[in-house]
Short mmCIF file of C-alpha atoms and ligand atoms in Angstrom, two decimals:
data_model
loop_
_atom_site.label_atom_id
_atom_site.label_comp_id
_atom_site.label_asym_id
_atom_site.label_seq_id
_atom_site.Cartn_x
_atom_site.Cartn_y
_atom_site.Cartn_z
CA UNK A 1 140.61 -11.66 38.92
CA UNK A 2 138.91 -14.16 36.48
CA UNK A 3 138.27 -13.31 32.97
CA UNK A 4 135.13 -15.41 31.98
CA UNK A 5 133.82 -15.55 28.34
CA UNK A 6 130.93 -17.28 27.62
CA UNK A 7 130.56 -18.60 24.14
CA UNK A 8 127.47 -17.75 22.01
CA UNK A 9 127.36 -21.10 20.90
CA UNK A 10 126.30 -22.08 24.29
CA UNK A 11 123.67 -18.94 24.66
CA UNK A 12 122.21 -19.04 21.56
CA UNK A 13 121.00 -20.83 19.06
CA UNK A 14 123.81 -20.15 16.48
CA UNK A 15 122.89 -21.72 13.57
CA UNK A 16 119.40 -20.40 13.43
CA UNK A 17 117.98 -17.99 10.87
CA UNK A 18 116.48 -14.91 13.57
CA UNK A 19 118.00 -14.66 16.66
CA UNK A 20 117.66 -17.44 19.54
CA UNK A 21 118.72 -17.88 22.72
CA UNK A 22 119.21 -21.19 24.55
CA UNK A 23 117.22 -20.92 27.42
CA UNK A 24 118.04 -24.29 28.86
CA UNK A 25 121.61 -23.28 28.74
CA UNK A 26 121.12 -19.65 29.99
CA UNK A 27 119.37 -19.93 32.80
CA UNK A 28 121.65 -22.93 34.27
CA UNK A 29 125.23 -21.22 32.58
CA UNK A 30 123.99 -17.80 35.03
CA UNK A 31 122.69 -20.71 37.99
CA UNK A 32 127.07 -21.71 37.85
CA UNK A 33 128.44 -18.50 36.99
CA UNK A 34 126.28 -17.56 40.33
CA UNK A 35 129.23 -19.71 42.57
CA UNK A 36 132.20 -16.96 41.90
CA UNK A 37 133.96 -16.58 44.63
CA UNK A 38 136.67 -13.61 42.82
CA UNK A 39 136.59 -10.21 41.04
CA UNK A 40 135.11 -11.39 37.85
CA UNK A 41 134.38 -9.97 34.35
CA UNK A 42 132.20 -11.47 32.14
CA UNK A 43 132.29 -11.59 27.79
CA UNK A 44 129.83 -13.33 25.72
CA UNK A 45 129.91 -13.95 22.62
CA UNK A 46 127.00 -12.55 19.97
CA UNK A 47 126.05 -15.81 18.76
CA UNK A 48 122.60 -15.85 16.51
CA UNK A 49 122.36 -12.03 17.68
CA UNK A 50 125.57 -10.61 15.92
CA UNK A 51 126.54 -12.77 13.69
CA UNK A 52 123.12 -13.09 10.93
CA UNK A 53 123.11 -9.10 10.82
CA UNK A 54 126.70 -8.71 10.40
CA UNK A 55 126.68 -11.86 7.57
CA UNK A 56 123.41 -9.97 5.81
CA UNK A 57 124.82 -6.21 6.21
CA UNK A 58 128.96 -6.83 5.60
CA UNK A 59 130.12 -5.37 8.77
CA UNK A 60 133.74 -4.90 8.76
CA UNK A 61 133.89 -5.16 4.63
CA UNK A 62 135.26 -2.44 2.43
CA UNK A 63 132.35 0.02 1.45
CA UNK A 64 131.29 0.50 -1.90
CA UNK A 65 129.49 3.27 -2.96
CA UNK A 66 127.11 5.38 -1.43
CA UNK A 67 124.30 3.40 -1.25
CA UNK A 68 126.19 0.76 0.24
CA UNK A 69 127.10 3.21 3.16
CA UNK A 70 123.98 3.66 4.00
CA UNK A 71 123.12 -0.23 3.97
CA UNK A 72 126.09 -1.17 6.05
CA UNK A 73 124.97 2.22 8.57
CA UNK A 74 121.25 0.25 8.94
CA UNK A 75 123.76 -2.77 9.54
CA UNK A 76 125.69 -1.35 12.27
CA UNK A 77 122.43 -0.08 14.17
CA UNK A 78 120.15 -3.39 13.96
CA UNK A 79 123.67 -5.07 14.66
CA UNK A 80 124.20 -3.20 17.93
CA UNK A 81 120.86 -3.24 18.72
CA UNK A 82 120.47 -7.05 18.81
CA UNK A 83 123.43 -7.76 20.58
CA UNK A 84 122.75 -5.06 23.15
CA UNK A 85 119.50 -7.07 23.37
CA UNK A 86 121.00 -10.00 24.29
CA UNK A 87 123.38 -8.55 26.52
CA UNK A 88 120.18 -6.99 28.76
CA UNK A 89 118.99 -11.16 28.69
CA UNK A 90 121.95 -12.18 29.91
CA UNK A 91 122.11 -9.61 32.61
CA UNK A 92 118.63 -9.76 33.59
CA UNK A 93 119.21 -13.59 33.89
CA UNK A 94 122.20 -13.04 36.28
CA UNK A 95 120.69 -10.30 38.41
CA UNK A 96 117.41 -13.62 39.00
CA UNK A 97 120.60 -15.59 40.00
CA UNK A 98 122.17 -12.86 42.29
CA UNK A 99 124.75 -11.94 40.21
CA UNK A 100 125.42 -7.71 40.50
CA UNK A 101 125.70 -7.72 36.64
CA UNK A 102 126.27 -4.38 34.75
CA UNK A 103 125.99 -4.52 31.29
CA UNK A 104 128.58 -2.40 30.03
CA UNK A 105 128.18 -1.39 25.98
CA UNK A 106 132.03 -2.23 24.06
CA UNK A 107 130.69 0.47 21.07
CA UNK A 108 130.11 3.61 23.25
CA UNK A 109 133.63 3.53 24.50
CA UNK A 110 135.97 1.54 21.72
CA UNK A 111 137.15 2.19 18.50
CA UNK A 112 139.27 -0.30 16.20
CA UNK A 113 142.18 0.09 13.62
CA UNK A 114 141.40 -2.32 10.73
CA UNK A 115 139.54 -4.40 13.18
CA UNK A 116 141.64 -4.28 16.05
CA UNK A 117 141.07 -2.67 19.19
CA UNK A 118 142.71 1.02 18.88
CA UNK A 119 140.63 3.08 21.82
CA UNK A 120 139.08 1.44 24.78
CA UNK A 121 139.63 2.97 28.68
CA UNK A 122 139.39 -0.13 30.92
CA UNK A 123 138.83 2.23 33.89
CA UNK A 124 135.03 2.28 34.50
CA UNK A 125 135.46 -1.48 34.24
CA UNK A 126 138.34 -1.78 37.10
CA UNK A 127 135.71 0.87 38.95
CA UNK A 128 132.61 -1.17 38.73
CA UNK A 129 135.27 -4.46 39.71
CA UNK A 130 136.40 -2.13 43.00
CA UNK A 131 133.35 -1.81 43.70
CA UNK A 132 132.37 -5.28 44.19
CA UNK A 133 130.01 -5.64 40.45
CA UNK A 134 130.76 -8.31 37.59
CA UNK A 135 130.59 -6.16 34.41
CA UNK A 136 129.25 -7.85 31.47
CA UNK A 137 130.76 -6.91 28.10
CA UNK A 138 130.06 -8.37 24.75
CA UNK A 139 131.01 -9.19 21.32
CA UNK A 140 129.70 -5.76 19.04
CA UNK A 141 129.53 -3.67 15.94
CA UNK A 142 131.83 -0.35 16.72
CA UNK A 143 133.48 2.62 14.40
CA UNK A 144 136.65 1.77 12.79
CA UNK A 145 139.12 4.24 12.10
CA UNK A 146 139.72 2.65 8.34
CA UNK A 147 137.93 5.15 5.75
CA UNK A 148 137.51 2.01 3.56
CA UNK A 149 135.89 -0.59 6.10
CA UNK A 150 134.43 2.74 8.58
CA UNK A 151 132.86 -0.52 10.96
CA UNK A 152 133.96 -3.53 12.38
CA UNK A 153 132.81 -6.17 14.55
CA UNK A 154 135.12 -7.14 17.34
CA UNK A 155 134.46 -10.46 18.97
CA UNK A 156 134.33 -11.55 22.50
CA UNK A 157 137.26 -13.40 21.98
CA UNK A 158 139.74 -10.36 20.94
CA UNK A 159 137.80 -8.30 23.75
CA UNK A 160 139.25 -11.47 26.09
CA UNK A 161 142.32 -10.87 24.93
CA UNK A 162 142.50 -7.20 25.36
CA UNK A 163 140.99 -6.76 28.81
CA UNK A 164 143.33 -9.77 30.54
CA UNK A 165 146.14 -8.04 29.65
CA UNK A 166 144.76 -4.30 30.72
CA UNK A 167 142.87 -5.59 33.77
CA UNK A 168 145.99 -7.98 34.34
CA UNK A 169 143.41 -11.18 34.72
CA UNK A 170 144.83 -13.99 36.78
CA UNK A 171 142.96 -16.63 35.04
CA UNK A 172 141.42 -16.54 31.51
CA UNK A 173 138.27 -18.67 31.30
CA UNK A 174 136.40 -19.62 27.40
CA UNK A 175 133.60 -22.07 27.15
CA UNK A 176 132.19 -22.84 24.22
CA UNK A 177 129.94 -26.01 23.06
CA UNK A 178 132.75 -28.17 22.77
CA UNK A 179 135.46 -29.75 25.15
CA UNK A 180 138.35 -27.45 24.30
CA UNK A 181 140.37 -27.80 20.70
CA UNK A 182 140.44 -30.74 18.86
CA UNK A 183 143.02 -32.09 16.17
CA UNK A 184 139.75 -31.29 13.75
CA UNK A 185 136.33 -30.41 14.20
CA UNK A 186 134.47 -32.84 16.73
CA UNK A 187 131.10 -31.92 15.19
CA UNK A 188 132.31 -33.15 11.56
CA UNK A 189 134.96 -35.76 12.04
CA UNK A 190 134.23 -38.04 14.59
CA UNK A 191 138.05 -39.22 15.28
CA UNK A 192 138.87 -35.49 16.15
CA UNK A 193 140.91 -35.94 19.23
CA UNK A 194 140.80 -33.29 22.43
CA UNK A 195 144.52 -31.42 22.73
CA UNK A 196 144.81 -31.11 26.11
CA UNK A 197 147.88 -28.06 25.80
CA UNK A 198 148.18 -26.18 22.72
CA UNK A 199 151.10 -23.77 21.93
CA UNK A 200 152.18 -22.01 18.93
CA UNK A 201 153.75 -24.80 17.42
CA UNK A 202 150.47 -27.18 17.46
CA UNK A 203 149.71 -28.40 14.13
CA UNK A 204 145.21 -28.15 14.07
CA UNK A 205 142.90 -28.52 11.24
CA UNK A 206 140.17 -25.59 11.59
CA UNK A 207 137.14 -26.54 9.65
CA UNK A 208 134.29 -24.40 10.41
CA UNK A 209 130.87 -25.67 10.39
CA UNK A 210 129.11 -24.52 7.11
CA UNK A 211 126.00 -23.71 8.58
CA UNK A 212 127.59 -21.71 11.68
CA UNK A 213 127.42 -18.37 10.52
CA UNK A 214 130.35 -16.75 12.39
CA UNK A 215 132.06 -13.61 11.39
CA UNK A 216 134.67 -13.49 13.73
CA UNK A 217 136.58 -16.60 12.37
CA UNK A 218 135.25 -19.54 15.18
CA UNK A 219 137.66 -21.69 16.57
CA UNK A 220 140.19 -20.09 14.39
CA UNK A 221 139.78 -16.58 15.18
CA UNK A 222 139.75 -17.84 18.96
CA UNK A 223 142.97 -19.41 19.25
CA UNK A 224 144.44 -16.90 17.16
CA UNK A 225 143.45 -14.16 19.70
CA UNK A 226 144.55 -16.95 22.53
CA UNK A 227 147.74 -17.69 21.29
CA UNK A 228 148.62 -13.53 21.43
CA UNK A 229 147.63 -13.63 24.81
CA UNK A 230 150.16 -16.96 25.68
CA UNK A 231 153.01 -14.95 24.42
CA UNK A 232 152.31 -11.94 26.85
CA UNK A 233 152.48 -14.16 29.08
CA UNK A 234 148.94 -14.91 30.63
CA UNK A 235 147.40 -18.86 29.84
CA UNK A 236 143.67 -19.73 28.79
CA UNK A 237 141.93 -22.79 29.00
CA UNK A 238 138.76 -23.47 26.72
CA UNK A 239 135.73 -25.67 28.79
CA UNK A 240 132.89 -26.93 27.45
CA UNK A 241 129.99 -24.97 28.54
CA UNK A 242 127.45 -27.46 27.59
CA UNK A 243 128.68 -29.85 30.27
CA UNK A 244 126.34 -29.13 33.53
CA UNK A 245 128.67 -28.56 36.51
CA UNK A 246 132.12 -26.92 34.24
CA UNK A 247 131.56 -23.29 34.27
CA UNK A 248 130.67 -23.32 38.42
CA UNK A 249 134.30 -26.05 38.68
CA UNK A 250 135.66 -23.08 37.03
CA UNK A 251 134.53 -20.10 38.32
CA UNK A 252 135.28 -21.31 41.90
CA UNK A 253 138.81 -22.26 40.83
CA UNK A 254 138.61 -25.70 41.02
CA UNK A 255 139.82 -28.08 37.96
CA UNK A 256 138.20 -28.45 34.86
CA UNK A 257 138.73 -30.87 31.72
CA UNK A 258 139.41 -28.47 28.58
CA UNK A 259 142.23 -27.44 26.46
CA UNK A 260 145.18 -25.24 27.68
CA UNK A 261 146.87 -22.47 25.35
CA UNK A 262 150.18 -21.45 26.90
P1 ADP B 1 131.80 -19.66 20.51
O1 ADP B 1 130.61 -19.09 19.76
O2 ADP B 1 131.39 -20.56 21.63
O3 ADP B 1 132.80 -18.66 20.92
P2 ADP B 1 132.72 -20.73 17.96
O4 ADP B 1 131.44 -21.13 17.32
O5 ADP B 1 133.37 -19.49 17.49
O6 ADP B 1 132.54 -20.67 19.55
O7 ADP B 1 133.76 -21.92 17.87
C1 ADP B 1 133.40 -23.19 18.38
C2 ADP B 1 133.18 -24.13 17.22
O8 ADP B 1 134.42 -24.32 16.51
C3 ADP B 1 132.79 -25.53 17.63
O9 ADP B 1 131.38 -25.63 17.75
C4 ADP B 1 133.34 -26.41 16.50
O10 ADP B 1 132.30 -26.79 15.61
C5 ADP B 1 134.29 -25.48 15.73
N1 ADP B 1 135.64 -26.06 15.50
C6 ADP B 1 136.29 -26.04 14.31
N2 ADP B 1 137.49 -26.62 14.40
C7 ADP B 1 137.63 -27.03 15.68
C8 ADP B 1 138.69 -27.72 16.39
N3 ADP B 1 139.84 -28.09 15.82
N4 ADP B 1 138.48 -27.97 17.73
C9 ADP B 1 137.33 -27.58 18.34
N5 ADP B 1 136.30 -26.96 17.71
C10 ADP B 1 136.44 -26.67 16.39
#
Protein backbone atom coordinates (compact mmCIF):
# COMPACT_ATOMS: atom_id res chain seq x y z
CA UNK A 1 0.00 0.00 0.00
CA UNK A 2 1.24 3.55 -0.98
CA UNK A 3 0.84 6.43 1.26
CA UNK A 4 0.60 9.52 -1.11
CA UNK A 5 0.54 13.14 0.24
CA UNK A 6 0.15 15.79 -1.94
CA UNK A 7 1.53 19.10 -0.88
CA UNK A 8 -0.67 22.25 -0.78
CA UNK A 9 1.98 24.09 -2.20
CA UNK A 10 1.42 22.29 -5.36
CA UNK A 11 -2.67 22.59 -5.11
CA UNK A 12 -2.95 25.86 -4.14
CA UNK A 13 -1.92 28.99 -4.38
CA UNK A 14 -0.17 29.27 -0.94
CA UNK A 15 0.95 32.51 -0.66
CA UNK A 16 -2.23 34.18 -1.68
CA UNK A 17 -4.47 36.32 0.51
CA UNK A 18 -8.23 34.17 -0.04
CA UNK A 19 -8.01 30.83 -0.89
CA UNK A 20 -6.67 29.52 -4.45
CA UNK A 21 -6.25 26.55 -6.01
CA UNK A 22 -3.79 25.76 -8.81
CA UNK A 23 -5.78 24.52 -11.42
CA UNK A 24 -2.99 23.86 -13.84
CA UNK A 25 -1.46 21.71 -11.24
CA UNK A 26 -4.73 20.00 -10.07
CA UNK A 27 -6.14 18.84 -12.83
CA UNK A 28 -2.71 17.24 -14.27
CA UNK A 29 -1.42 16.12 -10.31
CA UNK A 30 -5.22 13.94 -10.38
CA UNK A 31 -4.40 13.13 -14.57
CA UNK A 32 -0.84 11.09 -12.72
CA UNK A 33 -2.23 10.12 -9.54
CA UNK A 34 -4.91 8.44 -12.12
CA UNK A 35 -1.84 5.64 -13.14
CA UNK A 36 -1.90 3.76 -9.48
CA UNK A 37 -1.57 0.54 -9.91
CA UNK A 38 -1.75 -0.35 -5.60
CA UNK A 39 -4.03 0.16 -2.56
CA UNK A 40 -3.50 3.81 -2.18
CA UNK A 41 -4.39 6.57 0.35
CA UNK A 42 -4.24 9.93 -0.44
CA UNK A 43 -3.29 13.34 2.11
CA UNK A 44 -3.17 16.81 0.96
CA UNK A 45 -2.08 19.37 2.45
CA UNK A 46 -4.50 22.68 3.28
CA UNK A 47 -2.44 25.05 1.53
CA UNK A 48 -4.18 28.74 0.97
CA UNK A 49 -7.41 26.90 2.44
CA UNK A 50 -6.13 26.12 6.06
CA UNK A 51 -3.48 27.93 6.61
CA UNK A 52 -4.90 32.08 6.19
CA UNK A 53 -7.89 31.08 8.65
CA UNK A 54 -5.83 29.32 11.07
CA UNK A 55 -2.96 32.42 10.84
CA UNK A 56 -6.12 35.09 11.24
CA UNK A 57 -8.13 32.96 14.02
CA UNK A 58 -4.92 31.33 16.25
CA UNK A 59 -5.87 27.78 15.88
CA UNK A 60 -3.93 25.67 18.13
CA UNK A 61 -2.88 28.90 20.49
CA UNK A 62 -3.65 29.12 24.16
CA UNK A 63 -7.17 30.82 24.64
CA UNK A 64 -7.59 33.92 26.33
CA UNK A 65 -10.62 34.98 27.65
CA UNK A 66 -13.98 34.52 26.72
CA UNK A 67 -14.32 36.47 23.91
CA UNK A 68 -11.41 34.98 22.46
CA UNK A 69 -13.20 31.51 22.70
CA UNK A 70 -15.67 32.44 20.79
CA UNK A 71 -13.29 34.02 18.01
CA UNK A 72 -11.08 31.00 17.83
CA UNK A 73 -14.80 28.70 17.77
CA UNK A 74 -15.75 31.01 14.35
CA UNK A 75 -12.00 29.98 13.55
CA UNK A 76 -12.34 26.37 13.84
CA UNK A 77 -15.71 26.33 11.71
CA UNK A 78 -14.63 28.67 8.62
CA UNK A 79 -11.26 26.63 9.10
CA UNK A 80 -12.93 23.26 8.58
CA UNK A 81 -15.16 24.50 6.29
CA UNK A 82 -12.56 25.69 3.74
CA UNK A 83 -10.47 22.85 3.87
CA UNK A 84 -13.41 20.46 3.60
CA UNK A 85 -14.00 22.64 0.51
CA UNK A 86 -11.01 21.90 -0.98
CA UNK A 87 -11.00 18.42 -0.13
CA UNK A 88 -14.61 18.00 -2.26
CA UNK A 89 -12.22 19.86 -5.35
CA UNK A 90 -9.80 17.55 -5.09
CA UNK A 91 -12.13 14.63 -5.05
CA UNK A 92 -14.39 15.82 -7.60
CA UNK A 93 -11.21 16.32 -9.76
CA UNK A 94 -10.16 12.64 -9.22
CA UNK A 95 -13.57 11.04 -9.66
CA UNK A 96 -13.26 13.31 -13.76
CA UNK A 97 -9.93 11.29 -13.81
CA UNK A 98 -11.41 7.87 -12.68
CA UNK A 99 -10.09 7.83 -9.51
CA UNK A 100 -12.90 6.07 -6.78
CA UNK A 101 -12.00 8.95 -4.36
CA UNK A 102 -13.80 9.20 -0.93
CA UNK A 103 -13.25 12.12 0.88
CA UNK A 104 -12.96 11.10 4.29
CA UNK A 105 -13.24 14.23 7.07
CA UNK A 106 -9.81 13.84 9.78
CA UNK A 107 -12.15 16.20 12.44
CA UNK A 108 -15.27 13.93 12.73
CA UNK A 109 -13.21 11.02 13.84
CA UNK A 110 -9.72 12.47 15.56
CA UNK A 111 -8.87 14.17 18.48
CA UNK A 112 -5.23 15.49 19.49
CA UNK A 113 -3.21 15.80 22.82
CA UNK A 114 -1.37 19.17 22.65
CA UNK A 115 -1.43 18.84 18.96
CA UNK A 116 -0.72 15.39 18.48
CA UNK A 117 -2.86 12.79 17.28
CA UNK A 118 -4.54 11.11 20.56
CA UNK A 119 -7.95 9.38 18.94
CA UNK A 120 -8.23 8.37 15.37
CA UNK A 121 -9.74 4.58 14.29
CA UNK A 122 -7.98 3.79 10.97
CA UNK A 123 -10.65 1.12 10.33
CA UNK A 124 -13.21 2.73 7.96
CA UNK A 125 -10.07 3.73 6.08
CA UNK A 126 -8.54 -0.03 5.77
CA UNK A 127 -12.54 -0.76 4.85
CA UNK A 128 -12.92 1.69 2.08
CA UNK A 129 -8.95 0.36 0.97
CA UNK A 130 -10.58 -3.50 1.04
CA UNK A 131 -12.88 -2.45 -0.83
CA UNK A 132 -10.99 -1.34 -3.73
CA UNK A 133 -11.53 3.01 -3.02
CA UNK A 134 -8.53 5.57 -2.53
CA UNK A 135 -9.67 7.57 0.54
CA UNK A 136 -8.71 11.09 0.54
CA UNK A 137 -7.84 12.65 3.90
CA UNK A 138 -6.58 16.07 4.63
CA UNK A 139 -4.73 18.47 6.67
CA UNK A 140 -7.72 20.05 9.36
CA UNK A 141 -8.84 22.00 12.35
CA UNK A 142 -10.02 19.21 15.13
CA UNK A 143 -10.77 19.30 19.17
CA UNK A 144 -7.83 19.05 21.33
CA UNK A 145 -7.99 17.55 24.56
CA UNK A 146 -5.73 20.61 26.13
CA UNK A 147 -8.27 22.95 28.20
CA UNK A 148 -5.78 25.77 27.38
CA UNK A 149 -5.32 25.38 23.44
CA UNK A 150 -9.20 23.33 23.19
CA UNK A 151 -8.18 23.21 18.98
CA UNK A 152 -5.48 22.32 16.93
CA UNK A 153 -4.62 21.97 13.45
CA UNK A 154 -2.93 18.76 12.47
CA UNK A 155 -1.16 18.77 9.16
CA UNK A 156 -1.07 16.36 6.36
CA UNK A 157 2.28 15.65 7.14
CA UNK A 158 1.75 14.27 10.91
CA UNK A 159 -1.54 12.56 9.45
CA UNK A 160 1.33 10.79 6.94
CA UNK A 161 3.04 9.85 9.65
CA UNK A 162 0.32 8.40 11.70
CA UNK A 163 -1.59 6.40 9.11
CA UNK A 164 1.83 4.57 7.55
CA UNK A 165 2.48 3.24 10.63
CA UNK A 166 -1.41 2.13 11.49
CA UNK A 167 -2.19 1.13 7.90
CA UNK A 168 1.48 -0.39 7.82
CA UNK A 169 2.17 1.63 4.28
CA UNK A 170 4.81 -0.01 2.15
CA UNK A 171 5.93 3.12 0.58
CA UNK A 172 5.53 6.73 1.88
CA UNK A 173 5.17 9.22 -0.98
CA UNK A 174 5.41 13.58 -0.25
CA UNK A 175 5.52 16.00 -3.10
CA UNK A 176 5.74 19.30 -2.59
CA UNK A 177 6.91 22.32 -5.02
CA UNK A 178 10.37 21.60 -4.63
CA UNK A 179 12.84 18.66 -5.51
CA UNK A 180 13.10 17.10 -2.07
CA UNK A 181 15.30 18.91 0.94
CA UNK A 182 17.89 21.12 0.30
CA UNK A 183 21.03 22.19 2.46
CA UNK A 184 18.80 25.68 2.60
CA UNK A 185 15.89 26.97 1.02
CA UNK A 186 16.07 26.68 -2.93
CA UNK A 187 13.53 29.50 -3.30
CA UNK A 188 15.88 32.03 -1.24
CA UNK A 189 19.44 30.90 -1.66
CA UNK A 190 20.22 29.92 -4.92
CA UNK A 191 23.40 27.59 -3.97
CA UNK A 192 20.95 25.43 -1.80
CA UNK A 193 22.03 22.01 -2.79
CA UNK A 194 19.38 18.82 -3.15
CA UNK A 195 20.27 16.01 -0.19
CA UNK A 196 19.61 13.11 -1.84
CA UNK A 197 19.33 10.81 1.83
CA UNK A 198 18.67 12.56 4.94
CA UNK A 199 18.85 10.90 8.43
CA UNK A 200 18.76 12.18 11.84
CA UNK A 201 22.13 13.27 11.91
CA UNK A 202 21.83 15.70 8.68
CA UNK A 203 22.88 19.08 9.50
CA UNK A 204 19.84 21.54 7.25
CA UNK A 205 19.17 25.15 7.45
CA UNK A 206 15.18 25.57 7.53
CA UNK A 207 14.33 29.03 6.46
CA UNK A 208 10.77 29.42 5.76
CA UNK A 209 9.56 31.68 3.16
CA UNK A 210 8.18 34.91 4.83
CA UNK A 211 5.33 35.25 2.77
CA UNK A 212 4.27 31.39 3.01
CA UNK A 213 1.87 31.48 5.59
CA UNK A 214 2.16 27.94 7.05
CA UNK A 215 1.07 26.92 10.45
CA UNK A 216 2.21 23.60 10.55
CA UNK A 217 6.00 24.47 10.52
CA UNK A 218 6.86 23.81 6.38
CA UNK A 219 9.75 21.98 5.57
CA UNK A 220 10.54 21.85 9.19
CA UNK A 221 7.51 20.49 10.61
CA UNK A 222 7.74 17.88 7.59
CA UNK A 223 10.91 16.30 8.23
CA UNK A 224 10.34 16.44 11.76
CA UNK A 225 7.19 14.24 11.37
CA UNK A 226 9.46 12.17 8.63
CA UNK A 227 12.27 11.59 10.64
CA UNK A 228 9.67 9.85 13.53
CA UNK A 229 8.50 7.76 10.94
CA UNK A 230 12.45 6.59 9.80
CA UNK A 231 12.98 5.46 13.28
CA UNK A 232 9.83 3.11 13.27
CA UNK A 233 11.20 1.87 10.72
CA UNK A 234 9.23 2.82 7.44
CA UNK A 235 11.37 5.37 4.71
CA UNK A 236 9.86 8.50 2.79
CA UNK A 237 11.01 10.14 -0.10
CA UNK A 238 9.92 13.87 -0.89
CA UNK A 239 9.28 14.52 -5.07
CA UNK A 240 8.67 17.49 -6.57
CA UNK A 241 5.16 17.70 -7.61
CA UNK A 242 5.60 20.54 -9.91
CA UNK A 243 7.68 18.41 -12.26
CA UNK A 244 5.05 16.94 -15.01
CA UNK A 245 5.56 13.14 -15.17
CA UNK A 246 6.94 12.58 -10.98
CA UNK A 247 3.85 11.86 -9.13
CA UNK A 248 2.54 9.10 -12.07
CA UNK A 249 6.84 7.64 -11.90
CA UNK A 250 5.78 7.37 -8.41
CA UNK A 251 2.59 6.16 -8.00
CA UNK A 252 3.32 3.25 -10.43
CA UNK A 253 6.47 2.41 -8.45
CA UNK A 254 8.89 3.32 -10.74
CA UNK A 255 12.01 5.71 -9.71
CA UNK A 256 11.82 9.15 -8.98
CA UNK A 257 14.56 11.99 -8.29
CA UNK A 258 13.76 13.43 -4.63
CA UNK A 259 15.16 13.25 -1.24
CA UNK A 260 15.15 10.05 0.95
CA UNK A 261 14.57 10.19 4.90
CA UNK A 262 15.61 6.86 6.39
P1 LIG B 1 3.78 21.56 1.30
O1 LIG B 1 2.74 22.64 1.44
O2 LIG B 1 4.00 21.15 -0.13
O3 LIG B 1 3.59 20.40 2.19
P2 LIG B 1 5.64 23.34 2.66
O4 LIG B 1 5.25 24.66 2.10
O5 LIG B 1 5.21 23.01 4.02
O6 LIG B 1 5.19 22.18 1.66
O7 LIG B 1 7.21 23.17 2.56
C1 LIG B 1 7.84 23.32 1.30
C2 LIG B 1 8.62 24.61 1.30
O8 LIG B 1 9.68 24.54 2.28
C3 LIG B 1 9.35 24.89 0.01
O9 LIG B 1 8.51 25.60 -0.89
C4 LIG B 1 10.56 25.72 0.44
O10 LIG B 1 10.36 27.09 0.18
C5 LIG B 1 10.61 25.54 1.97
N1 LIG B 1 11.94 25.13 2.48
C6 LIG B 1 12.56 25.71 3.55
N2 LIG B 1 13.74 25.13 3.80
C7 LIG B 1 13.90 24.16 2.87
C8 LIG B 1 14.96 23.20 2.61
N3 LIG B 1 16.08 23.12 3.35
N4 LIG B 1 14.77 22.34 1.56
C9 LIG B 1 13.64 22.39 0.81
N5 LIG B 1 12.63 23.28 1.00
C10 LIG B 1 12.75 24.16 2.03
Amino acid sequence: MIILKIGGSALTIKDADKPTIDEVNLDRIAQEVSAYNEDMVIVHGAGSYGHIYAKKFGIGDVIGNVNDHLYKLEGLCRTQASVQLLNYIVVEKLHEKGVPAIGIKPSSFIVTDNKRIAVCDTKIIKQYIDNGFVPVLYGDAVLDYNDYIKFAIISGDQLITYLAKELKADRVILSSDVDGIYTDNPKINPEAKLIDIVTKDTKLTLTENEDQADVTGGMGGKIKELLQLAEEGIESQIINAETPGNIKLAVSGQEVKGTIIK
